[in-house]
Amino acid sequence: MRSSLSAFLSGLLFAIGLGLSGMTDPANVLGFLDIAGDWDFRLAFVMGGAIAVHAALRPLIHKRAQPLFAAKFPSFPVSRVDPKLLTGAALFGVGWGLGGYCPGPALTALSLRSPQVLVFVPAMFAGMYLAQVLQARRDANARTSSLGARPSPSTPSVGSAP
């Protein structure tokens, strides 16, 4: 219960921050991304403020033995930059640049009921679902091909005596 309340309050605070900073308005976001044209620098201050708060609080938080609302801090496996990561990042960037929304601000902007966000959010969820389906299919194919590569010890090979 405490972790759900914590997650809800954190999300609410994040949504209020997005709204106050103007990140729910795609014109502001696209203006920020347009560095070759009429660049709108204001969102750089929003990003800088978020990074500053994180940089100041992270060492204090990690001095604790455990988080306030969880049994332990999450551990993330060390990963490398691979084609899957690069493809996902490129698709995310193209979607953000074309739509002017990334997932958090898009969900917050639903309250504005603009036609653009009402199209963007379902398309975003459809893309997330499609990515999961494709990944599951890819994993199943990898398992099938790895199983087919090794003959089972109980299965006689072709040309062997029964």
CSV table of C-alpha atoms in Angstrom, one decimal:
chain,number,residue,atom,x,y,z
A,1,MET,CA,0.0,0.0,0.0
A,2,ARG,CA,2.8,2.4,0.9
A,3,SER,CA,4.7,1.8,-2.3
A,4,SER,CA,1.5,2.3,-4.4
A,5,LEU,CA,0.8,5.6,-2.6
A,6,SER,CA,4.4,6.6,-3.1
A,7,ALA,CA,4.2,5.8,-6.8
A,8,PHE,CA,1.0,7.7,-7.2
A,9,LEU,CA,2.3,10.8,-5.4
A,10,SER,CA,5.5,10.7,-7.4
A,11,GLY,CA,3.6,10.5,-10.6
A,12,LEU,CA,1.3,13.3,-9.5
A,13,LEU,CA,4.2,15.5,-8.7
A,14,PHE,CA,5.9,14.7,-12.0
A,15,ALA,CA,2.6,15.5,-13.9
A,16,ILE,CA,2.3,18.8,-12.1
A,17,GLY,CA,5.9,19.6,-12.9
A,18,LEU,CA,5.3,18.7,-16.6
A,19,GLY,CA,2.3,21.0,-16.7
A,20,LEU,CA,3.9,23.9,-15.0
A,21,SER,CA,7.0,23.7,-17.2
A,22,GLY,CA,5.1,23.7,-20.4
A,23,MET,CA,6.3,20.2,-21.5
A,24,THR,CA,2.7,19.1,-22.2
A,25,ASP,CA,2.6,21.7,-25.1
A,26,PRO,CA,4.1,20.1,-28.2
A,27,ALA,CA,4.9,23.6,-29.6
A,28,ASN,CA,7.3,24.2,-26.6
A,29,VAL,CA,8.9,20.8,-27.1
A,30,LEU,CA,9.3,21.1,-30.8
A,31,GLY,CA,10.7,24.6,-30.3
A,32,PHE,CA,13.3,23.1,-27.9
A,33,LEU,CA,14.2,20.4,-30.5
A,34,ASP,CA,14.5,22.9,-33.3
A,35,ILE,CA,18.1,23.9,-32.6
A,36,ALA,CA,18.8,25.0,-36.2
A,37,GLY,CA,15.8,27.3,-36.3
A,38,ASP,CA,14.0,29.4,-33.7
A,39,TRP,CA,15.3,27.5,-30.7
A,40,ASP,CA,13.3,27.7,-27.5
A,41,PHE,CA,15.8,27.3,-24.6
A,42,ARG,CA,13.3,27.3,-21.8
A,43,LEU,CA,13.0,23.5,-21.5
A,44,ALA,CA,16.8,23.3,-21.1
A,45,PHE,CA,16.2,24.9,-17.7
A,46,VAL,CA,13.6,22.3,-16.9
A,47,MET,CA,16.0,19.6,-17.8
A,48,GLY,CA,18.8,21.2,-15.9
A,49,GLY,CA,16.6,21.6,-12.8
A,50,ALA,CA,15.7,18.0,-12.9
A,51,ILE,CA,19.3,16.9,-13.3
A,52,ALA,CA,20.4,19.2,-10.4
A,53,VAL,CA,17.8,17.8,-8.0
A,54,HIS,CA,18.8,14.2,-9.0
A,55,ALA,CA,22.5,14.9,-8.7
A,56,ALA,CA,22.0,16.5,-5.2
A,57,LEU,CA,19.8,13.8,-3.8
A,58,ARG,CA,21.2,10.6,-5.3
A,59,PRO,CA,24.2,10.3,-3.0
A,60,LEU,CA,22.0,11.0,0.0
A,61,ILE,CA,19.5,8.3,-1.0
A,62,HIS,CA,22.1,5.7,-1.7
A,63,LYS,CA,23.6,6.2,1.8
A,64,ARG,CA,20.5,4.4,3.1
A,65,ALA,CA,20.5,0.7,3.6
A,66,GLN,CA,17.2,0.4,1.7
A,67,PRO,CA,14.6,2.7,0.0
A,68,LEU,CA,11.8,4.1,2.1
A,69,PHE,CA,9.0,2.1,0.3
A,70,ALA,CA,10.8,-1.0,-1.0
A,71,ALA,CA,12.8,-4.0,0.4
A,72,LYS,CA,15.9,-3.1,-1.6
A,73,PHE,CA,17.2,-0.8,-4.3
A,74,PRO,CA,16.8,-2.2,-7.8
A,75,SER,CA,19.9,-3.7,-9.4
A,76,PHE,CA,20.3,-3.2,-13.1
A,77,PRO,CA,22.4,-5.6,-15.1
A,78,VAL,CA,25.3,-4.0,-16.9
A,79,SER,CA,24.3,-3.8,-20.5
A,80,ARG,CA,26.0,-2.7,-23.7
A,81,VAL,CA,24.9,-0.5,-26.5
A,82,ASP,CA,23.4,-2.9,-29.1
A,83,PRO,CA,21.3,-2.6,-32.2
A,84,LYS,CA,18.0,-3.1,-30.3
A,85,LEU,CA,18.8,-0.1,-28.0
A,86,LEU,CA,19.9,2.1,-30.9
A,87,THR,CA,16.8,1.2,-32.9
A,88,GLY,CA,14.5,1.9,-29.9
A,89,ALA,CA,16.2,5.2,-29.2
A,90,ALA,CA,16.0,6.3,-32.8
A,91,LEU,CA,12.3,5.4,-33.0
A,92,PHE,CA,11.6,7.2,-29.7
A,93,GLY,CA,13.4,10.3,-31.0
A,94,VAL,CA,11.6,10.3,-34.3
A,95,GLY,CA,8.3,9.9,-32.5
A,96,TRP,CA,9.1,12.7,-30.1
A,97,GLY,CA,10.3,15.0,-32.9
A,98,LEU,CA,7.2,14.3,-35.1
A,99,GLY,CA,4.6,14.3,-32.4
A,100,GLY,CA,6.1,16.7,-29.9
A,101,TYR,CA,5.3,14.3,-27.1
A,102,CYS,CA,7.2,11.7,-25.1
A,103,PRO,CA,5.2,9.2,-23.0
A,104,GLY,CA,5.0,11.1,-19.7
A,105,PRO,CA,3.9,14.5,-21.1
A,106,ALA,CA,1.6,12.7,-23.5
A,107,LEU,CA,-0.3,11.1,-20.7
A,108,THR,CA,-0.4,14.3,-18.8
A,109,ALA,CA,-1.7,16.2,-21.9
A,110,LEU,CA,-4.6,13.9,-22.2
A,111,SER,CA,-6.5,16.3,-19.9
A,112,LEU,CA,-6.2,18.9,-22.6
A,113,ARG,CA,-8.2,16.7,-25.0
A,114,SER,CA,-6.4,18.0,-28.0
A,115,PRO,CA,-7.0,15.9,-31.2
A,116,GLN,CA,-3.2,15.4,-31.6
A,117,VAL,CA,-2.8,13.8,-28.1
A,118,LEU,CA,-5.9,11.8,-28.5
A,119,VAL,CA,-4.3,10.2,-31.6
A,120,PHE,CA,-0.8,10.1,-30.2
A,121,VAL,CA,-1.5,8.2,-27.0
A,122,PRO,CA,-3.4,5.2,-28.6
A,123,ALA,CA,-0.7,5.1,-31.3
A,124,MET,CA,2.0,5.1,-28.5
A,125,PHE,CA,0.3,2.2,-26.7
A,126,ALA,CA,-0.2,0.3,-30.0
A,127,GLY,CA,3.6,0.7,-30.6
A,128,MET,CA,4.4,-0.5,-27.1
A,129,TYR,CA,2.1,-3.6,-27.6
A,130,LEU,CA,3.6,-4.3,-31.1
A,131,ALA,CA,7.1,-4.1,-29.7
A,132,GLN,CA,6.2,-6.7,-27.0
A,133,VAL,CA,4.6,-9.0,-29.5
A,134,LEU,CA,7.6,-8.8,-31.8
A,135,GLN,CA,10.0,-9.4,-28.9
A,136,ALA,CA,8.0,-12.4,-27.7
A,137,ARG,CA,8.0,-13.8,-31.2
A,138,ARG,CA,11.7,-13.2,-31.5
A,139,ASP,CA,12.4,-14.9,-28.2
A,140,ALA,CA,10.2,-17.9,-29.1
A,141,ASN,CA,12.0,-18.2,-32.5
A,142,ALA,CA,15.4,-18.0,-30.7
A,143,ARG,CA,14.3,-20.8,-28.2
A,144,THR,CA,13.0,-22.9,-31.1
A,145,SER,CA,16.1,-22.6,-33.2
A,146,SER,CA,18.4,-23.2,-30.2
A,147,LEU,CA,16.4,-26.4,-29.3
A,148,GLY,CA,16.5,-27.6,-33.0
A,149,ALA,CA,20.3,-27.1,-33.2
A,150,ARG,CA,21.1,-29.8,-30.6
A,151,PRO,CA,19.7,-33.3,-31.1
A,152,SER,CA,18.2,-34.8,-28.1
A,153,PRO,CA,20.1,-37.8,-26.6
A,154,SER,CA,17.0,-39.9,-26.6
A,155,THR,CA,16.2,-39.2,-30.3
A,156,PRO,CA,18.1,-41.5,-32.7
A,157,SER,CA,19.9,-39.6,-35.5
A,158,VAL,CA,19.2,-40.3,-39.1
A,159,GLY,CA,20.8,-43.5,-40.4
A,160,SER,CA,21.4,-45.0,-36.9
A,161,ALA,CA,20.2,-48.4,-35.9
A,162,PRO,CA,17.1,-48.6,-33.7
